[in-house]
Amino acid sequence: MLTRIHHAAIICSDYVRSRRFYTEVLGLTVIAEHFREARNSWKLDLGLPDGSQVELFSFPGAPPRPSYPEAQGLRHLAFVVENVPACKARLEALGVTVEPVRVDEYTGRRFTFFSDPDGLPLELYEAG
């Protein structure tokens, strides 16, 4: 029935800052961008090379995301990369704080975590 994930939706607190982060820092491609006047809200569709998407929304007055201790619901968003240490170094050169690289005890693959401008946990995962 289900074949793949089409998109993940993220609500941000500062649209301009988050748009810059996801496009300039992470390199996602803008597919479409719309201002929804009735909601005073932006909707930005961002694409990855495999066709999957991230939708970035701004909603005035949206409450902050609970993080620690971890709340129920979506825990993090993971992106596949070819080389975790190289991507970690690139993000750090752009001023992003990235956790140390770890190895998944079940798959043997390298991974690390960092956060978007609103503290949403993001993961880089090295899939072969």
Coordinates of N, CA, C and O in Angstrom, one line a residue:
M1 N 0.8 -1.2 0.0 CA 0.0 0.0 0.0 C 0.9 1.3 0.0 O 0.8 2.1 -0.9
L2 N 1.7 1.4 1.0 CA 2.6 2.6 1.0 C 3.9 2.3 0.3 O 4.4 1.2 0.3
T3 N 4.4 3.3 -0.5 CA 5.6 3.0 -1.3 C 6.8 3.8 -0.9 O 7.9 3.4 -1.0
R4 N 6.6 5.0 -0.3 CA 7.7 5.8 0.2 C 7.2 7.0 0.9 O 6.0 7.3 0.8
I5 N 8.0 7.7 1.6 CA 7.6 9.0 2.2 C 7.7 10.1 1.1 O 8.7 10.2 0.5
H6 N 6.6 10.8 1.0 CA 6.6 11.9 0.0 C 7.2 13.2 0.6 O 8.0 13.8 0.0
H7 N 6.8 13.6 1.9 CA 7.3 14.8 2.5 C 7.2 14.8 4.0 O 6.4 14.0 4.5
A8 N 8.0 15.6 4.6 CA 7.8 15.9 6.0 C 7.5 17.4 6.1 O 8.1 18.2 5.4
A9 N 6.7 17.7 7.0 CA 6.3 19.2 7.2 C 6.9 19.7 8.5 O 6.8 19.0 9.5
I10 N 7.4 20.9 8.4 CA 8.1 21.6 9.6 C 7.5 22.9 9.7 O 7.3 23.7 8.8
I11 N 7.1 23.3 11.0 CA 6.6 24.6 11.3 C 7.8 25.4 11.9 O 8.3 24.9 12.9
C12 N 8.1 26.5 11.4 CA 9.3 27.3 11.9 C 8.8 28.6 12.6 O 7.7 29.0 12.4
S13 N 9.7 29.1 13.4 CA 9.4 30.4 14.2 C 9.8 31.6 13.4 O 9.2 32.7 13.5
D14 N 10.8 31.5 12.6 CA 11.3 32.6 11.8 C 11.5 32.1 10.3 O 12.5 31.4 10.0
Y15 N 10.6 32.4 9.5 CA 10.6 31.9 8.1 C 11.9 32.2 7.4 O 12.4 31.3 6.7
V16 N 12.3 33.5 7.4 CA 13.5 33.9 6.6 C 14.7 33.1 7.1 O 15.5 32.6 6.3
R17 N 14.9 33.0 8.4 CA 16.0 32.2 9.0 C 16.0 30.8 8.6 O 17.0 30.2 8.2
S18 N 14.8 30.1 8.7 CA 14.7 28.7 8.4 C 14.8 28.5 6.9 O 15.4 27.5 6.5
R19 N 14.3 29.4 6.1 CA 14.4 29.2 4.6 C 15.9 29.2 4.2 O 16.3 28.4 3.4
R20 N 16.6 30.1 4.8 CA 18.0 30.2 4.5 C 18.7 28.9 5.0 O 19.6 28.4 4.2
F21 N 18.4 28.4 6.2 CA 19.1 27.2 6.7 C 18.8 26.0 5.8 O 19.8 25.3 5.4
Y22 N 17.6 25.8 5.4 CA 17.3 24.6 4.6 C 17.7 24.7 3.2 O 18.0 23.7 2.5
T23 N 17.8 25.9 2.6 CA 18.3 26.1 1.2 C 19.8 26.3 1.1 O 20.5 25.6 0.4
E24 N 20.3 27.2 1.9 CA 21.7 27.6 1.8 C 22.6 26.7 2.6 O 23.7 26.3 2.1
V25 N 22.2 26.3 3.8 CA 23.1 25.4 4.6 C 22.9 24.0 4.2 O 23.9 23.3 4.0
L26 N 21.7 23.5 4.1 CA 21.5 22.1 3.8 C 21.4 21.8 2.3 O 21.5 20.7 1.9
G27 N 21.1 22.8 1.5 CA 21.2 22.7 0.0 C 19.9 22.1 -0.6 O 20.0 21.6 -1.7
L28 N 18.8 22.2 0.1 CA 17.5 21.7 -0.5 C 17.1 22.7 -1.6 O 17.4 23.9 -1.5
T29 N 16.4 22.2 -2.6 CA 16.0 22.9 -3.8 C 14.6 23.4 -3.6 O 13.7 22.7 -3.2
V30 N 14.4 24.7 -3.9 CA 13.0 25.3 -3.8 C 12.2 24.8 -5.0 O 12.6 24.9 -6.1
I31 N 11.1 24.1 -4.7 CA 10.1 23.6 -5.7 C 9.1 24.7 -5.9 O 8.7 25.0 -7.0
A32 N 8.5 25.2 -4.8 CA 7.4 26.2 -4.9 C 7.4 27.0 -3.6 O 7.8 26.4 -2.5
E33 N 7.0 28.2 -3.6 CA 6.9 29.1 -2.4 C 5.6 29.9 -2.6 O 5.4 30.6 -3.6
H34 N 4.8 29.9 -1.5 CA 3.5 30.6 -1.6 C 3.3 31.3 -0.2 O 3.5 30.7 0.8
F35 N 2.8 32.5 -0.3 CA 2.3 33.2 0.9 C 0.8 33.1 0.9 O 0.1 33.4 -0.1
R36 N 0.3 32.5 2.0 CA -1.1 32.3 2.1 C -1.7 33.4 3.0 O -1.6 33.4 4.2
E37 N -2.2 34.5 2.3 CA -2.6 35.7 3.0 C -3.7 35.4 4.1 O -3.6 36.0 5.1
A38 N -4.6 34.5 3.8 CA -5.7 34.3 4.8 C -5.1 33.7 6.1 O -5.8 33.9 7.2
R39 N -4.0 33.1 6.1 CA -3.4 32.5 7.3 C -2.2 33.3 7.7 O -1.5 33.0 8.7
N40 N -1.8 34.4 7.0 CA -0.6 35.1 7.2 C 0.6 34.1 7.4 O 1.4 34.2 8.3
S41 N 0.7 33.2 6.4 CA 1.6 32.1 6.5 C 2.3 31.8 5.2 O 1.7 31.9 4.1
W42 N 3.6 31.4 5.3 CA 4.3 31.0 4.2 C 4.3 29.4 4.1 O 4.3 28.8 5.1
K43 N 4.3 28.9 2.9 CA 4.5 27.5 2.6 C 5.6 27.3 1.6 O 5.5 27.9 0.5
L44 N 6.7 26.7 1.9 CA 7.8 26.5 1.0 C 8.0 25.0 0.8 O 8.1 24.2 1.8
D45 N 7.9 24.6 -0.5 CA 8.2 23.2 -0.8 C 9.6 23.0 -1.2 O 10.1 23.7 -2.2
L46 N 10.3 22.1 -0.5 CA 11.8 21.9 -0.8 C 12.0 20.5 -1.2 O 11.4 19.6 -0.7
G47 N 12.9 20.3 -2.2 CA 13.1 19.0 -2.8 C 14.5 18.5 -2.5 O 15.5 19.2 -2.4
L48 N 14.6 17.1 -2.4 CA 15.9 16.4 -2.3 C 16.0 15.7 -3.6 O 15.1 15.4 -4.4
P49 N 17.3 15.2 -3.9 CA 17.6 14.6 -5.2 C 16.7 13.3 -5.5 O 16.4 13.1 -6.7
D50 N 16.2 12.6 -4.5 CA 15.5 11.4 -4.7 C 14.0 11.7 -5.0 O 13.2 10.8 -5.2
G51 N 13.6 13.0 -4.9 CA 12.2 13.3 -5.1 C 11.4 13.5 -3.8 O 10.3 14.1 -3.9
S52 N 12.0 13.2 -2.7 CA 11.3 13.4 -1.4 C 11.3 14.9 -1.1 O 12.1 15.7 -1.7
Q53 N 10.4 15.4 -0.3 CA 10.3 16.8 0.0 C 10.2 17.1 1.4 O 9.8 16.3 2.2
V54 N 10.5 18.4 1.8 CA 10.3 19.0 3.1 C 9.4 20.2 2.8 O 9.7 21.0 2.0
E55 N 8.3 20.3 3.6 CA 7.5 21.4 3.5 C 7.8 22.3 4.7 O 7.8 21.8 5.9
L56 N 8.1 23.6 4.5 CA 8.4 24.5 5.6 C 7.3 25.5 5.7 O 6.9 26.1 4.7
F57 N 6.7 25.6 6.9 CA 5.5 26.5 7.1 C 5.9 27.5 8.2 O 6.7 27.2 9.1
S58 N 5.3 28.7 8.0 CA 5.3 29.7 9.1 C 3.9 29.9 9.6 O 3.0 30.1 8.8
F59 N 3.7 29.8 10.9 CA 2.4 30.1 11.4 C 2.6 31.0 12.6 O 3.2 30.7 13.6
P60 N 2.1 32.3 12.5 CA 2.3 33.2 13.6 C 1.7 32.6 14.9 O 0.6 32.1 15.0
G61 N 2.5 32.8 16.0 CA 2.1 32.3 17.3 C 2.1 30.8 17.6 O 1.6 30.4 18.6
A62 N 2.7 30.1 16.7 CA 2.8 28.6 16.9 C 3.7 28.4 18.2 O 4.7 29.0 18.3
P63 N 3.3 27.5 19.0 CA 4.1 27.2 20.3 C 5.4 26.5 19.9 O 5.5 25.8 18.9
P64 N 6.4 26.7 20.8 CA 7.7 26.0 20.5 C 7.5 24.5 20.7 O 6.6 24.0 21.4
R65 N 8.4 23.8 20.0 CA 8.4 22.3 20.1 C 9.0 21.8 21.4 O 10.1 22.2 21.7
P66 N 8.3 21.0 22.2 CA 9.0 20.4 23.3 C 10.1 19.5 22.9 O 9.9 18.8 21.9
S67 N 11.2 19.5 23.5 CA 12.3 18.6 23.1 C 12.9 17.8 24.2 O 12.9 16.6 24.1
Y68 N 13.4 18.3 25.2 CA 14.0 17.6 26.3 C 13.3 17.7 27.6 O 13.1 18.9 28.0
P69 N 12.8 16.7 28.3 CA 12.9 15.3 27.8 C 12.1 15.1 26.5 O 11.2 15.9 26.3
E70 N 12.4 14.2 25.8 CA 11.8 14.0 24.5 C 10.3 13.8 24.7 O 9.8 13.0 25.5
A71 N 9.5 14.5 23.8 CA 8.1 14.3 23.9 C 7.6 13.3 22.9 O 8.4 12.8 22.0
Q72 N 6.4 12.8 23.0 CA 5.8 11.8 22.1 C 5.7 12.5 20.7 O 5.6 13.7 20.6
G73 N 5.7 11.7 19.7 CA 5.5 12.2 18.4 C 6.8 12.0 17.6 O 7.7 11.2 17.9
L74 N 6.9 12.7 16.5 CA 8.1 12.6 15.6 C 9.3 12.9 16.4 O 9.4 14.0 17.0
R75 N 10.3 12.0 16.4 CA 11.5 12.2 17.2 C 12.5 13.1 16.4 O 13.2 14.0 17.0
H76 N 12.8 12.7 15.2 CA 13.8 13.5 14.4 C 13.5 13.2 12.9 O 12.8 12.3 12.5
L77 N 14.2 14.0 12.0 CA 14.1 13.8 10.6 C 15.5 13.5 10.1 O 16.5 14.2 10.5
A78 N 15.7 12.3 9.4 CA 17.0 11.9 9.0 C 17.2 12.0 7.5 O 16.3 11.7 6.8
F79 N 18.4 12.5 7.1 CA 18.8 12.6 5.7 C 19.9 11.6 5.4 O 20.9 11.5 6.2
V80 N 19.8 11.0 4.3 CA 20.9 10.1 3.8 C 22.0 10.9 3.2 O 21.7 11.8 2.4
V81 N 23.2 10.6 3.6 CA 24.4 11.2 3.0 C 25.4 10.2 2.7 O 25.4 9.0 3.2
E82 N 26.4 10.5 1.8 CA 27.4 9.5 1.4 C 28.5 9.4 2.4 O 29.1 8.4 2.6
N83 N 28.8 10.6 3.1 CA 30.0 10.6 4.0 C 29.6 11.5 5.2 O 29.7 12.7 5.1
V84 N 29.3 10.9 6.3 CA 28.9 11.7 7.5 C 30.0 12.6 8.0 O 29.7 13.8 8.2
P85 N 31.2 12.2 8.2 CA 32.2 13.1 8.7 C 32.4 14.3 7.7 O 32.6 15.4 8.2
A86 N 32.4 14.1 6.4 CA 32.6 15.2 5.5 C 31.4 16.2 5.6 O 31.6 17.4 5.6
C87 N 30.2 15.7 5.7 CA 29.0 16.6 5.9 C 29.0 17.3 7.2 O 28.7 18.5 7.3
K88 N 29.5 16.6 8.2 CA 29.6 17.2 9.5 C 30.6 18.4 9.5 O 30.3 19.5 10.0
A89 N 31.7 18.2 8.8 CA 32.7 19.3 8.7 C 32.1 20.4 7.9 O 32.4 21.6 8.3
R90 N 31.4 20.2 6.9 CA 30.8 21.3 6.1 C 29.8 22.1 6.9 O 29.8 23.3 6.9
L91 N 29.0 21.4 7.6 CA 28.0 22.1 8.5 C 28.7 22.9 9.6 O 28.3 24.1 9.8
E92 N 29.7 22.3 10.2 CA 30.4 23.1 11.2 C 31.1 24.3 10.6 O 31.2 25.4 11.3
A93 N 31.6 24.2 9.4 CA 32.3 25.4 8.7 C 31.2 26.5 8.5 O 31.6 27.6 8.4
L94 N 30.0 26.1 8.4 CA 28.9 27.1 8.2 C 28.3 27.5 9.6 O 27.3 28.2 9.6
G95 N 28.9 27.1 10.7 CA 28.5 27.6 12.0 C 27.4 26.7 12.7 O 26.9 27.1 13.7
V96 N 27.2 25.5 12.1 CA 26.2 24.7 12.7 C 26.9 23.8 13.8 O 27.9 23.2 13.5
T97 N 26.3 23.6 14.9 CA 26.8 22.7 15.9 C 26.3 21.3 15.6 O 25.1 21.1 15.5
V98 N 27.3 20.4 15.5 CA 27.0 19.0 15.2 C 27.6 18.1 16.3 O 28.7 18.3 16.7
E99 N 26.8 17.1 16.7 CA 27.2 16.1 17.7 C 28.4 15.3 17.1 O 28.5 15.2 15.9
P100 N 29.1 14.6 17.9 CA 30.2 13.7 17.4 C 29.5 12.6 16.6 O 28.4 12.2 16.8
V101 N 30.3 12.1 15.6 CA 29.8 11.0 14.8 C 29.8 9.7 15.6 O 30.7 9.4 16.4
R102 N 28.7 9.0 15.5 CA 28.5 7.7 16.2 C 28.3 6.6 15.1 O 28.1 6.9 14.0
V103 N 28.4 5.4 15.6 CA 28.1 4.2 14.7 C 26.9 3.5 15.2 O 26.8 3.1 16.4
D104 N 25.9 3.2 14.3 CA 24.7 2.5 14.7 C 25.1 1.1 15.0 O 25.7 0.3 14.2
E105 N 24.8 0.7 16.3 CA 25.2 -0.6 16.8 C 24.6 -1.8 16.0 O 25.1 -2.9 16.1
Y106 N 23.5 -1.5 15.3 CA 22.8 -2.6 14.6 C 23.2 -2.7 13.2 O 23.2 -3.8 12.6
T107 N 23.5 -1.6 12.5 CA 23.8 -1.6 11.1 C 25.3 -1.3 10.8 O 25.7 -1.6 9.7
G108 N 26.0 -0.8 11.7 CA 27.4 -0.5 11.5 C 27.6 0.8 10.7 O 28.7 1.2 10.3
R109 N 26.5 1.6 10.5 CA 26.5 2.8 9.7 C 26.8 4.0 10.6 O 26.4 4.0 11.7
R110 N 27.5 5.0 10.0 CA 27.8 6.2 10.8 C 26.6 7.2 10.7 O 25.9 7.2 9.7
F111 N 26.5 8.0 11.8 CA 25.4 8.9 11.9 C 25.8 10.0 12.9 O 26.7 9.9 13.7
T112 N 25.1 11.2 12.8 CA 25.2 12.2 13.7 C 24.0 13.1 13.7 O 23.2 13.0 12.8
F113 N 23.8 13.9 14.7 CA 22.7 14.8 14.9 C 23.1 16.2 15.0 O 24.2 16.6 15.4
F114 N 22.2 17.1 14.5 CA 22.3 18.6 14.7 C 20.9 19.1 14.7 O 19.9 18.3 14.6
S115 N 20.7 20.4 14.9 CA 19.4 21.0 15.0 C 19.2 22.0 14.0 O 20.1 22.7 13.6
D116 N 17.9 22.2 13.6 CA 17.6 23.4 12.7 C 17.5 24.6 13.6 O 17.7 24.5 14.8
P117 N 17.2 25.8 13.0 CA 17.2 27.0 13.8 C 16.1 27.0 15.0 O 16.3 27.7 15.9
D118 N 15.1 26.1 14.9 CA 14.1 26.0 16.0 C 14.4 24.8 16.9 O 13.6 24.5 17.8
G119 N 15.5 24.2 16.8 CA 15.9 23.1 17.7 C 15.3 21.8 17.2 O 15.4 20.8 18.0
L120 N 14.7 21.7 16.0 CA 14.2 20.4 15.5 C 15.4 19.4 15.3 O 16.4 19.8 14.5
P121 N 15.5 18.3 15.9 CA 16.6 17.4 15.7 C 16.6 16.8 14.3 O 15.6 16.3 13.8
L122 N 17.8 17.0 13.6 CA 18.0 16.4 12.3 C 19.2 15.5 12.3 O 20.1 15.7 13.1
E123 N 19.1 14.4 11.5 CA 20.2 13.4 11.5 C 20.8 13.3 10.1 O 20.0 13.4 9.1
L124 N 22.1 13.1 10.1 CA 22.7 12.6 8.9 C 23.0 11.2 9.1 O 23.6 10.8 10.1
Y125 N 22.6 10.3 8.1 CA 22.8 8.9 8.2 C 23.5 8.4 6.9 O 23.0 8.7 5.8
E126 N 24.5 7.6 7.1 CA 25.3 7.1 6.0 C 24.8 5.8 5.6 O 25.0 4.8 6.2
A127 N 24.0 5.8 4.5 CA 23.5 4.6 3.9 C 24.3 4.2 2.7 O 24.7 5.0 1.9
G128 N 24.5 2.9 2.6 CA 25.3 2.4 1.5 C 24.5 1.9 0.4 O 24.5 1.9 -0.7

